[in-house]
């Protein structure tokens, strides 16, 4: 259906009280999950499956002088060895850019890069085969720092050079803005590489069909990205490759990126060459070595303001440390740069964002996609400025935050009051002024412990925006029992987002959510719906689901109207019935209506589609509207710092987000809690360490993520609803949002507690103790 028809259909739904939307609804897969029914990839394994693993480089940068697989081939149980020469199709595994080979040809560019595959009857034989494999390397000069990598004499990682994107913002006259400022501050902020560490590691199971088709079942976010690359690697016609998403134990970005392509291609190659089922899976250490990381950032912010706190000028320079291949780094720097001033109106902005190739491990998609790093730098900068001006941090923010009519750093006009409502609610719920005063009184009376409260604000451009075409496809069919089957290539990997699609379909058809069955994503059964990234599923996928429901209604409405003797616009779908508005006794059950339609030879099978409007901005100035709508939010954190150990304990979080329309309130509650705790890890513990490009923190012995012990004692939350322009029923993106602010909010709370702004994460005990020593307030029992 066209856009105007869908808008009218949505307006009809909004005009009445919602039946399912906004109510407390359990996830459609909740019971199955609790009972252990989901089939994960390894649950499908047969006893005859081959095992596949990669021979990986121990060097961050080296030429491959020779390969000798003879000893490996003689290992008992090894059935195949695959190098780039044995790839039947194209040796291309780059998720968006074809710059990354599946198997290295003549050079390796990062530690852990795959050189060959060993296929065997069992894991032991494969491991022995890998140990016997011989590669002669000639180490090359490597570069690990983005600033060093931009120098003319730096090692060139790819032929086109090390700079893969330079994003600019040029608004107003920044020099005049600084000249007119009473106060100017300049600070550098740093965030490290971090790992998404999904609970389930990368895994894929492939098998040959009798007709020559290779079917691959895997843990992933984007089946069609995997399908396209596996088809290319195998060199088969598209109809001879099928990819199905198995139940997936977490994604967090890396499973939308490079490693799911790799593991699926490994299994598919082994199955294709040996005509047997094959399983490829990473170890936890292997996964942490090669799955894409959250990029390391170095951000320099310079900010000018009047003596009463009005922002006049902002200059940002952002360096994103990428791995040696593009992955999504060229897009992450766009989002980070567009959000570099935080959600504030600044009349004069100059920003340069650089995405730079290095010989570090792969980096790419991770939840938040550059926004946590940009907001950390902007929000700590605002607290430093408030201190310099002698202002309350909340007062400074309220004076400058985006309101209806405000212009962002890209000169996009804001048209809703979502941020204002979030900040007012967060201040009220957290009792900001009273708690700030109480913590300061506590600190004056206590020797070993200090407490503080901090705030951070957010605006987040929704869905893909400048990152790609923003569309979705959802398929619906109805059987004689009135049960609706929903299938899409958009995926579920723990977020509950597909439950929102089921809720929207149930709302439109007036049926119980339990009568909507979710079918697994399958490239043979559905069209490509675009990637499951950028918190798109409810916003964009929801619109496609409503389009599909409207198409079903277009088939059913004429039949119902004739049976009930009314006009089609008088029909109401509710409580499993179709009734006449104002006369509920004139009704027919949805199931009976469906049975009548099928009896008339009608096929109740439709495809819904939605594409968001293209966004426009000038690449030379960054001016324009890079996103169709924004999510807003405010997070207040309260902490206690142990001056003896340097440990930070988050006592309480108060989170308020503008969700546009709360389609699934229970899902939002879980989302906000989970994202807040994940962001707490970014603030306090998570740091993926490398030594000259070689990972140090491989496994949970050195990489610490939050558990229930580290979680806040309380997370207070509230949502506000300021309707968005493009989302289903006005919904705004929320999947990634709660992970954006904890780094900044917690850092500001720690600064309030100890009187010192730490500008690098994580805020680990050693870093806190260094600050305390510098301040001269280290605790001596």
XYZ file of C-alpha atoms in Angstrom:
781
model
C 0.000 0.000 0.000
C 1.117 3.587 -0.527
C 2.309 5.788 2.334
C -0.887 7.825 2.592
C -3.072 4.714 2.828
C -0.936 3.305 5.630
C -1.047 6.637 7.464
C -4.859 6.634 7.261
C -4.932 3.055 8.544
C -2.719 4.054 11.486
C -4.904 7.053 12.235
C -7.948 4.768 12.401
C -6.116 2.564 14.917
C -5.036 5.576 16.990
C -8.546 7.031 17.046
C -9.830 4.287 19.336
C -8.599 2.811 22.576
C -5.820 0.346 21.915
C -6.656 -3.308 22.400
C -3.106 -4.716 22.709
C -0.652 -1.869 22.059
C 0.632 -0.328 25.270
C -0.727 -3.143 27.451
C 1.248 -5.614 29.555
C 1.871 -8.426 27.110
C 4.275 -11.333 27.623
C 6.801 -12.006 24.893
C 5.399 -14.424 22.362
C 8.433 -16.673 22.839
C 8.602 -16.359 26.639
C 7.203 -19.770 27.570
C 9.275 -21.599 24.972
C 12.406 -19.873 26.248
C 11.690 -20.785 29.857
C 11.024 -24.406 28.894
C 14.203 -24.635 26.818
C 12.404 -25.241 23.542
C 14.326 -22.913 21.178
C 16.581 -24.820 18.794
C 20.040 -23.329 18.768
C 22.472 -24.228 16.007
C 24.326 -26.944 17.903
C 20.996 -28.572 18.850
C 20.644 -29.542 15.177
C 23.960 -31.346 14.944
C 24.016 -34.869 13.513
C 26.543 -37.519 14.479
C 27.995 -37.500 10.961
C 28.872 -33.810 10.852
C 32.344 -32.641 9.966
C 34.070 -30.003 12.088
C 35.703 -26.891 10.656
C 38.101 -24.419 12.220
C 40.508 -21.806 10.891
C 44.273 -21.575 10.932
C 44.867 -18.037 12.176
C 47.705 -15.570 11.970
C 49.809 -14.904 15.096
C 50.969 -11.596 13.581
C 49.125 -8.262 13.277
C 50.768 -7.532 9.919
C 52.846 -9.876 7.785
C 53.446 -11.224 4.317
C 52.654 -14.869 3.705
C 55.767 -16.366 2.100
C 54.648 -19.982 1.944
C 51.993 -22.422 3.132
C 52.592 -26.131 3.769
C 49.544 -28.249 4.569
C 51.117 -31.655 3.930
C 51.525 -32.557 7.601
C 47.956 -31.481 8.296
C 46.575 -33.649 5.527
C 48.324 -36.674 7.011
C 46.687 -36.220 10.439
C 44.242 -39.021 11.117
C 40.671 -37.739 10.872
C 41.466 -34.675 8.733
C 39.423 -34.899 5.533
C 40.046 -31.533 3.865
C 42.197 -28.419 3.937
C 40.914 -25.252 2.295
C 43.018 -22.212 1.388
C 42.074 -19.253 -0.773
C 43.000 -21.335 -3.847
C 40.243 -23.855 -3.108
C 37.456 -21.293 -2.814
C 35.134 -22.070 -5.770
C 33.641 -18.594 -5.982
C 34.939 -15.189 -4.898
C 37.181 -14.806 -1.872
C 35.139 -11.960 -0.384
C 33.764 -11.788 3.156
C 33.508 -8.029 3.750
C 30.085 -7.288 5.237
C 29.507 -4.002 3.379
C 32.766 -3.321 1.551
C 34.530 -6.001 -0.472
C 37.907 -5.302 1.091
C 38.247 -8.360 3.340
C 39.060 -11.860 2.064
C 37.513 -14.869 3.721
C 40.963 -16.483 3.683
C 44.142 -14.444 3.433
C 45.950 -14.520 0.094
C 49.433 -13.028 0.394
C 49.188 -10.874 3.511
C 47.577 -10.849 6.943
C 46.531 -7.509 8.387
C 45.446 -8.371 11.937
C 46.063 -10.946 14.629
C 43.785 -13.914 14.112
C 43.138 -13.379 10.417
C 42.128 -16.701 8.833
C 44.687 -18.256 6.479
C 43.180 -21.697 5.896
C 40.427 -24.044 7.073
C 40.946 -27.525 8.468
C 38.036 -29.954 8.140
C 37.944 -33.135 10.162
C 35.837 -35.911 11.589
C 36.039 -34.521 15.116
C 37.344 -31.566 17.068
C 40.488 -33.383 18.192
C 41.629 -34.185 14.661
C 40.917 -30.614 13.567
C 42.942 -29.168 16.436
C 45.829 -31.540 15.652
C 45.606 -30.574 12.007
C 45.800 -26.881 12.852
C 48.842 -27.510 15.051
C 50.569 -29.315 12.170
C 49.820 -26.562 9.613
C 52.884 -24.551 8.575
C 52.888 -20.934 7.393
C 56.021 -18.905 6.749
C 55.392 -15.262 7.603
C 57.502 -12.177 7.035
C 56.436 -9.614 9.657
C 55.730 -6.116 8.326
C 55.744 -2.747 10.099
C 52.385 -2.220 11.772
C 50.476 0.761 13.106
C 48.019 0.760 16.003
C 47.327 4.419 16.771
C 44.908 6.341 14.514
C 46.874 9.599 14.633
C 50.083 7.773 13.746
C 48.248 5.891 10.989
C 47.327 9.199 9.309
C 50.941 10.295 8.965
C 52.375 10.157 5.421
C 55.098 7.684 6.390
C 52.770 5.304 8.259
C 52.505 1.699 7.041
C 49.810 1.577 4.377
C 47.301 -1.075 5.406
C 45.196 -0.962 2.250
C 46.162 0.456 -1.129
C 43.755 3.394 -0.937
C 45.322 4.564 2.321
C 44.432 4.413 5.998
C 41.744 7.113 6.127
C 38.407 5.527 5.240
C 36.076 8.411 6.082
C 36.341 12.056 7.042
C 33.039 13.454 8.331
C 32.629 17.216 8.636
C 30.269 19.608 10.381
C 30.520 23.295 9.531
C 27.826 25.412 11.186
C 28.068 29.155 11.674
C 31.453 30.767 12.400
C 33.213 28.885 15.165
C 36.077 31.378 15.524
C 33.648 34.243 16.079
C 31.820 32.067 18.575
C 34.969 31.438 20.599
C 35.935 35.130 20.430
C 32.552 36.081 21.907
C 32.809 33.474 24.670
C 33.623 34.391 28.259
C 34.824 30.874 29.041
C 36.562 28.393 26.727
C 37.533 24.871 27.807
C 39.377 22.159 25.892
C 39.639 18.498 26.913
C 40.579 15.143 25.430
C 38.474 12.027 26.058
C 39.327 8.405 25.408
C 37.346 5.184 25.313
C 38.852 1.735 24.684
C 38.004 -1.182 22.454
C 35.173 -3.227 23.979
C 33.628 -6.578 23.141
C 29.922 -7.305 22.729
C 30.459 -10.785 24.291
C 27.120 -12.339 23.311
C 26.366 -15.383 25.446
C 26.392 -17.690 22.420
C 29.574 -17.665 20.368
C 29.596 -17.718 16.562
C 28.372 -21.020 15.150
C 27.012 -22.325 11.829
C 25.800 -25.693 10.571
C 25.624 -26.383 6.843
C 24.506 -29.414 4.869
C 24.018 -30.333 1.199
C 20.485 -30.990 -0.074
C 19.779 -33.743 -2.664
C 19.257 -31.093 -5.366
C 22.699 -29.553 -4.732
C 21.461 -26.726 -2.547
C 23.638 -25.813 0.436
C 21.518 -24.965 3.473
C 23.192 -23.082 6.290
C 21.660 -22.607 9.749
C 23.493 -20.174 11.979
C 23.492 -17.727 14.859
C 23.251 -14.269 13.295
C 21.420 -10.958 13.065
C 21.314 -10.499 9.279
C 20.495 -13.672 7.307
C 20.570 -11.943 3.931
C 24.017 -10.435 4.496
C 25.254 -13.933 5.283
C 23.320 -15.392 2.340
C 24.769 -12.921 -0.158
C 28.359 -13.562 0.897
C 28.042 -17.352 1.203
C 26.498 -17.460 -2.281
C 29.406 -15.404 -3.583
C 32.044 -17.558 -1.868
C 30.508 -20.817 -3.113
C 30.020 -19.473 -6.639
C 26.555 -21.028 -6.775
C 23.348 -19.657 -8.313
C 21.290 -17.786 -5.679
C 18.576 -20.457 -5.683
C 21.149 -23.056 -4.624
C 21.923 -21.404 -1.277
C 19.565 -21.164 1.664
C 20.281 -19.453 5.015
C 18.124 -19.861 8.132
C 18.610 -18.064 11.424
C 18.630 -20.485 14.332
C 17.638 -19.347 17.797
C 20.378 -16.840 18.573
C 21.864 -16.281 22.005
C 22.598 -12.572 21.882
C 23.909 -10.253 19.202
C 24.872 -6.767 20.433
C 26.216 -5.798 16.996
C 29.041 -8.267 16.285
C 26.554 -10.812 14.946
C 25.443 -8.292 12.348
C 28.979 -7.913 11.099
C 31.945 -9.928 9.862
C 32.188 -13.061 12.029
C 28.735 -14.550 11.201
C 29.685 -14.373 7.518
C 32.968 -16.129 8.262
C 31.579 -18.979 10.333
C 28.729 -19.603 7.880
C 31.085 -19.579 4.912
C 33.447 -22.010 6.697
C 30.645 -24.506 7.292
C 29.176 -24.025 3.819
C 32.533 -24.541 2.098
C 33.178 -27.758 4.020
C 29.676 -29.072 3.286
C 29.905 -28.133 -0.398
C 33.342 -29.657 -0.997
C 32.789 -32.836 1.011
C 29.041 -33.369 0.443
C 28.513 -33.855 4.143
C 27.021 -31.779 6.976
C 29.591 -29.513 8.616
C 29.752 -27.496 11.812
C 31.907 -24.422 12.250
C 32.140 -22.821 15.660
C 34.502 -20.500 17.476
C 35.921 -20.986 20.935
C 35.266 -18.111 23.354
C 38.899 -17.006 23.030
C 38.736 -17.199 19.240
C 35.477 -15.243 19.182
C 36.923 -12.493 21.349
C 40.023 -12.344 19.163
C 38.260 -11.885 15.842
C 34.675 -10.693 16.302
C 34.221 -6.975 15.688
C 34.840 -4.717 18.670
C 33.409 -1.427 19.823
C 35.831 1.077 18.317
C 38.374 2.828 20.447
C 37.829 6.608 20.309
C 39.946 9.651 20.975
C 37.838 12.835 21.051
C 39.031 16.399 21.616
C 36.262 18.858 22.522
C 36.661 22.616 22.762
C 33.640 24.533 24.026
C 32.902 28.217 24.450
C 30.116 29.796 26.512
C 28.972 33.073 28.009
C 29.375 33.702 31.726
C 25.710 32.846 32.294
C 26.094 29.464 30.560
C 24.865 30.031 27.029
C 26.796 27.813 24.581
C 28.325 29.792 21.700
C 30.901 27.545 20.040
C 31.923 23.902 19.881
C 34.841 22.298 18.087
C 35.284 18.515 18.042
C 37.947 16.289 16.569
C 37.136 12.589 16.687
C 39.523 9.746 15.875
C 37.971 6.315 15.476
C 40.447 3.427 15.660
C 39.325 0.865 13.129
C 40.770 -2.527 12.380
C 42.454 -3.149 9.022
C 39.187 -3.605 7.120
C 36.254 -1.210 6.729
C 33.546 -3.288 8.392
C 31.159 -0.535 9.637
C 33.789 1.963 10.827
C 33.110 4.445 8.041
C 29.472 4.589 9.198
C 30.129 4.599 12.949
C 32.190 7.777 12.608
C 29.228 9.450 10.877
C 26.886 8.828 13.782
C 29.507 9.786 16.362
C 30.322 13.052 14.575
C 26.697 14.029 13.980
C 26.094 13.652 17.750
C 29.381 15.164 18.957
C 27.836 18.235 20.649
C 25.289 16.206 22.576
C 21.608 17.257 22.570
C 22.340 20.972 22.797
C 21.777 23.961 20.581
C 25.125 25.478 19.644
C 25.113 28.247 17.003
C 28.693 27.654 15.859
C 30.077 24.167 15.357
C 33.181 22.817 13.644
C 33.737 19.073 13.759
C 36.002 16.602 12.019
C 35.555 12.868 12.438
C 38.225 10.508 11.127
C 37.811 6.749 10.735
C 41.274 5.238 10.424
C 42.519 1.780 9.510
C 45.050 0.206 11.883
C 46.477 -3.265 12.481
C 44.393 -3.762 15.589
C 41.737 -6.450 15.714
C 38.522 -6.053 13.730
C 36.149 -3.337 14.912
C 32.645 -2.598 13.669
C 29.047 -2.792 14.810
C 28.417 -2.753 18.539
C 25.282 -1.633 20.351
C 25.095 2.164 20.213
C 27.203 2.509 17.044
C 29.435 5.420 18.132
C 26.810 7.224 20.196
C 28.056 6.131 23.660
C 31.533 7.469 22.919
C 30.328 10.769 21.473
C 27.911 11.357 24.347
C 30.551 10.446 26.942
C 32.835 13.162 25.608
C 30.041 15.738 25.215
C 28.356 15.119 28.557
C 31.526 15.101 30.656
C 32.507 18.288 28.816
C 29.230 19.859 29.915
C 29.948 18.972 33.550
C 33.461 20.409 33.322
C 31.985 23.594 31.837
C 29.359 23.791 34.585
C 32.087 23.563 37.214
C 34.095 26.280 35.468
C 31.023 28.535 35.416
C 29.989 27.701 38.972
C 26.646 26.372 37.736
C 24.588 23.334 38.612
C 25.127 20.759 35.800
C 21.366 20.351 35.418
C 20.835 24.100 35.126
C 23.471 24.360 32.392
C 21.827 21.566 30.439
C 18.334 22.992 30.747
C 19.566 26.322 29.451
C 21.009 24.775 26.269
C 19.106 21.557 25.558
C 17.215 20.953 22.333
C 13.618 22.152 22.405
C 10.942 22.511 19.741
C 12.419 24.887 17.161
C 16.037 24.287 18.193
C 18.671 23.491 15.572
C 21.031 20.560 16.032
C 24.720 20.653 15.096
C 23.657 19.783 11.537
C 21.010 22.560 11.576
C 18.130 20.069 11.666
C 15.084 21.639 13.325
C 13.661 19.782 16.330
C 9.877 19.585 16.284
C 8.957 17.810 19.516
C 9.458 18.346 23.239
C 10.667 14.848 24.064
C 13.968 15.955 25.592
C 12.374 18.644 27.765
C 9.908 16.133 29.178
C 12.655 13.559 29.806
C 14.859 16.018 31.702
C 12.008 17.348 33.806
C 10.929 13.810 34.713
C 14.484 12.677 35.505
C 15.054 15.677 37.777
C 11.782 15.000 39.583
C 12.166 11.231 39.953
C 15.793 11.419 41.078
C 15.144 14.347 43.433
C 18.218 15.897 41.819
C 18.649 18.980 43.983
C 17.957 17.238 47.304
C 20.111 14.221 46.494
C 23.002 16.373 45.345
C 22.887 18.254 48.638
C 22.538 15.014 50.671
C 25.564 13.425 48.972
C 27.685 16.506 49.650
C 26.671 16.373 53.324
C 27.570 12.658 53.418
C 31.000 13.394 51.966
C 31.771 16.020 54.579
C 30.912 13.571 57.366
C 32.571 10.420 55.985
C 36.210 9.437 55.744
C 36.514 6.393 53.510
C 33.546 6.733 51.181
C 32.364 9.488 48.876
C 29.020 9.705 47.096
C 27.985 11.621 44.026
C 25.202 12.146 41.522
C 25.580 12.766 37.806
C 23.338 13.370 34.831
C 23.689 12.892 31.099
C 21.294 13.691 28.251
C 20.839 12.034 24.909
C 19.507 12.489 21.447
C 19.819 9.596 19.052
C 19.117 9.703 15.343
C 16.728 6.861 14.575
C 17.339 3.846 12.396
C 19.788 3.937 9.483
C 19.525 7.527 8.307
C 22.763 8.193 6.405
C 23.912 4.598 6.868
C 21.805 3.002 4.116
C 18.391 2.395 2.605
C 15.895 2.085 5.442
C 13.195 -0.431 4.511
C 11.571 -3.595 5.846
C 9.440 -6.494 4.620
C 7.027 -8.576 6.721
C 5.019 -11.577 5.485
C 1.669 -12.598 6.997
C -0.552 -15.583 6.300
C -3.711 -16.856 8.000
C -4.880 -20.465 8.266
C -8.437 -21.822 8.704
C -8.138 -21.707 12.499
C -7.638 -17.945 12.332
C -4.002 -18.303 13.384
C -1.699 -15.704 11.856
C 1.829 -16.645 10.846
C 4.340 -13.802 10.807
C 7.643 -14.263 9.016
C 10.353 -11.765 8.226
C 14.091 -11.634 7.677
C 14.296 -9.281 10.643
C 15.599 -11.374 13.501
C 15.110 -12.048 17.184
C 18.269 -12.493 19.262
C 17.075 -11.719 22.754
C 15.620 -8.228 22.388
C 11.950 -9.182 22.110
C 11.549 -6.819 19.154
C 9.553 -9.325 17.096
C 6.979 -9.440 19.883
C 6.301 -5.784 19.036
C 5.528 -6.804 15.450
C 3.149 -9.474 16.750
C 1.476 -6.884 19.000
C 0.963 -4.509 16.063
C -0.519 -7.265 13.913
C -2.788 -8.412 16.767
C -3.931 -4.808 17.289
C -4.771 -4.337 13.629
C -6.647 -7.635 13.370
C -8.270 -7.539 16.812
C -6.877 -10.910 17.873
C -4.902 -12.210 20.839
C -1.124 -11.911 20.546
C -0.926 -15.644 21.257
C -2.704 -16.206 17.937
C 0.278 -14.712 16.090
C 3.001 -17.285 15.448
C 6.550 -16.188 14.610
C 8.299 -18.283 11.966
C 12.083 -18.470 11.674
C 13.837 -16.132 9.229
C 14.568 -18.113 6.067
C 16.052 -16.607 2.895
C 14.034 -19.041 0.769
C 10.723 -17.989 2.328
C 11.012 -14.202 2.629
C 12.385 -11.196 0.814
C 15.372 -9.250 2.104
C 14.000 -6.838 4.747
C 17.261 -4.964 5.274
C 19.494 -5.564 8.285
C 18.395 -6.077 11.881
C 20.489 -3.183 13.160
C 20.084 0.427 14.319
C 17.058 -0.410 16.491
C 14.947 -0.641 13.313
C 12.659 -3.579 14.000
C 9.780 -1.878 15.824
C 10.119 1.453 14.013
C 10.583 0.332 10.390
C 9.602 -3.335 10.647
C 6.510 -2.283 12.605
C 5.370 -0.115 9.719
C 5.839 -3.064 7.336
C 3.826 -5.272 9.712
C 0.995 -2.733 9.741
C 1.139 -2.565 5.949
C 0.740 -6.342 5.797
C -2.135 -6.249 8.306
C -3.841 -3.519 6.269
C -3.567 -5.700 3.169
C -5.203 -8.578 5.024
C -7.942 -6.206 6.139
C -8.418 -5.122 2.540
C -9.228 -8.757 1.679
C -11.419 -9.402 4.718
C -13.267 -6.087 5.088
C -15.540 -6.408 2.025
C -16.612 -9.907 3.115
C -17.269 -8.791 6.701
C -19.191 -5.717 5.596
C -21.443 -7.789 3.347
C -22.056 -10.388 6.063
C -22.846 -7.752 8.710
C -24.734 -5.386 6.437
C -22.600 -2.314 7.088
C -20.037 -0.048 5.472
C -16.386 -1.107 5.618
C -15.449 2.007 7.604
C -17.884 0.897 10.339
C -16.006 -2.338 11.015
C -14.169 -2.794 14.305
C -11.723 -5.672 14.859
C -11.471 -6.497 18.563
C -11.558 -9.383 21.069
C -11.239 -11.956 18.295
C -14.323 -10.579 16.536
C -15.251 -8.257 13.730
C -18.194 -6.104 14.763
C -20.129 -3.051 13.697
C -19.130 0.149 15.482
C -21.789 1.073 18.012
C -23.569 -2.256 17.660
C -21.308 -5.036 19.032
C -24.120 -7.583 18.779
C -23.719 -7.487 15.013
C -20.472 -9.431 14.819
C -18.654 -12.420 13.397
C -15.661 -14.164 14.898
C -12.337 -13.523 13.206
C -11.919 -17.259 12.785
C -15.281 -17.609 11.021
C -14.547 -14.634 8.782
C -11.238 -16.226 7.787
C -12.960 -19.553 7.135
C -15.492 -17.820 4.850
C -12.722 -16.041 2.935
C -10.742 -19.235 2.397
C -13.945 -20.992 1.336
C -14.362 -18.354 -1.366
C -10.949 -19.333 -2.770
C -9.143 -16.274 -1.422
C -5.516 -16.645 -0.367
C -4.841 -14.909 2.924
C -1.164 -14.401 2.327
C 0.327 -10.930 2.004
C 3.612 -9.082 2.061
C 3.981 -5.792 3.899
C 6.597 -3.236 2.943
C 7.750 0.094 4.271
C 10.612 2.382 3.289
C 11.524 5.424 5.326
C 12.026 8.718 3.496
C 15.564 9.330 2.312
C 17.589 11.654 4.510
C 19.566 14.557 3.078
C 22.618 16.430 4.265
C 25.611 18.131 2.686
C 28.769 16.043 2.976
C 31.070 19.056 2.899
C 29.344 20.948 5.695
C 27.368 18.238 7.471
C 24.340 20.518 7.330
C 20.923 19.038 6.751
C 18.688 16.354 8.238
C 20.654 13.091 8.506
C 17.876 11.355 10.488
C 14.099 11.315 10.140
C 13.436 11.442 13.879
C 15.235 11.380 17.232
C 14.888 9.486 20.481
C 15.616 11.583 23.576
C 16.633 10.560 27.055
C 18.072 11.511 30.431
C 19.939 9.301 32.893
C 20.817 10.188 36.474
C 23.326 7.949 38.265
C 24.254 7.886 41.930
C 27.516 6.273 43.027
C 29.639 5.504 46.036
C 33.432 5.564 45.708
C 35.664 3.644 48.106
C 38.701 5.885 48.660
C 40.741 2.936 49.929
C 40.274 0.538 47.005
C 39.145 2.869 44.220
C 36.061 0.720 43.646
C 32.927 2.425 42.353
C 29.476 1.132 43.276
C 26.444 2.388 41.365
C 23.704 2.828 43.930
C 20.803 4.024 41.820
C 19.919 4.945 38.264
C 16.984 7.062 37.152
C 16.304 6.550 33.460
C 13.738 8.462 31.402
C 13.358 7.999 27.646
C 11.072 9.422 24.995
C 9.896 6.270 23.221
C 7.423 7.954 20.856
C 4.800 5.298 21.497
C 5.229 2.420 23.950
C 4.154 -0.541 21.827
C 5.348 -3.105 24.378
C 5.803 -1.591 27.873
C 7.087 -4.799 29.483
C 9.649 -5.179 26.732
C 10.749 -1.581 27.221
C 11.212 -2.126 30.940
C 13.499 -5.100 30.343
C 15.312 -3.234 27.590
C 16.051 -0.209 29.770
C 17.254 -2.339 32.673
C 19.476 -4.510 30.496
C 20.918 -1.617 28.534
C 21.616 0.381 31.697
C 23.568 -2.510 33.201
C 25.449 -3.134 29.958
C 26.394 0.557 29.868
C 27.499 0.314 33.502
C 30.048 -2.258 32.338
C 31.316 0.159 29.695
C 31.741 2.813 32.370
C 33.458 0.769 35.066
C 35.053 -2.464 33.881
C 35.061 -3.246 30.174
C 38.301 -2.782 28.278
C 39.577 -5.012 25.492
C 43.344 -4.746 25.764
C 45.829 -5.288 22.962
C 49.607 -5.245 23.014
C 50.934 -4.174 19.610
C 47.815 -5.551 17.979
C 47.815 -8.854 19.892
C 44.767 -9.339 22.162
C 45.527 -9.648 25.858
C 42.019 -10.128 27.259
C 40.882 -13.359 25.609
C 38.191 -14.780 27.850
C 36.428 -13.682 30.989
C 39.516 -13.982 33.167
C 40.611 -10.539 31.982
C 37.444 -9.102 30.467
C 34.912 -8.248 33.132
C 31.221 -7.671 32.396
C 28.641 -6.700 35.027
C 26.812 -9.377 36.964
C 23.930 -9.036 39.409
C 26.516 -8.153 42.070
C 27.627 -5.030 40.215
C 24.128 -4.010 39.150
C 22.561 -0.924 40.743
C 20.439 -1.451 43.842
C 17.620 0.299 41.997
C 16.810 1.382 38.455
C 13.918 3.844 38.433
C 12.426 4.317 35.002
C 9.764 6.247 33.202
C 8.910 6.691 29.559
C 7.408 9.715 27.865
C 5.612 9.604 24.541
C 6.363 12.331 22.041
C 5.187 10.871 18.746
C 7.785 10.234 16.067
C 7.347 10.880 12.366
C 8.151 7.500 10.841
C 7.758 4.767 13.457
C 4.791 2.436 13.760
C 2.039 4.389 15.590
C 4.683 7.039 16.352
C 7.211 4.674 17.975
C 10.833 5.725 18.255
C 13.952 3.555 18.277
C 14.875 2.114 21.677
C 16.918 -1.080 21.203
C 20.342 0.527 21.530
C 19.405 3.689 23.394
C 19.756 2.652 27.070
C 23.402 1.705 26.556
C 24.410 5.209 25.396
C 24.328 7.300 28.588
C 25.710 5.211 31.494
C 29.377 5.964 30.695
C 28.798 9.706 30.861
C 26.274 9.701 33.695
C 28.425 7.498 35.945
C 31.595 9.448 35.122
C 29.848 12.678 36.111
C 28.610 11.093 39.345
C 32.151 9.955 40.190
C 33.430 13.472 39.508
C 30.834 14.892 41.871
C 31.913 12.362 44.510
C 35.674 12.906 44.367
C 35.940 16.369 42.824
C 37.890 15.253 39.762
C 36.785 14.596 36.166
C 38.282 11.396 34.782
C 38.171 11.650 31.013
C 39.009 8.081 30.063
C 37.038 4.897 30.541
C 36.744 2.468 32.161
C 36.702 4.102 35.589
C 38.606 1.174 37.049
C 40.038 1.249 40.579
C 43.601 1.998 39.460
C 42.402 5.032 37.526
C 40.336 6.243 40.501
C 43.298 5.803 42.864
C 45.570 7.763 40.531
C 43.061 10.619 40.597
C 42.811 10.465 44.385
C 46.601 10.604 44.712
C 46.692 13.641 42.425
C 44.004 15.296 44.547
C 45.765 14.338 47.756
C 42.679 12.695 49.244
C 43.698 9.022 49.106
C 42.370 7.230 52.168
C 44.927 6.022 54.678
C 43.351 3.740 57.338
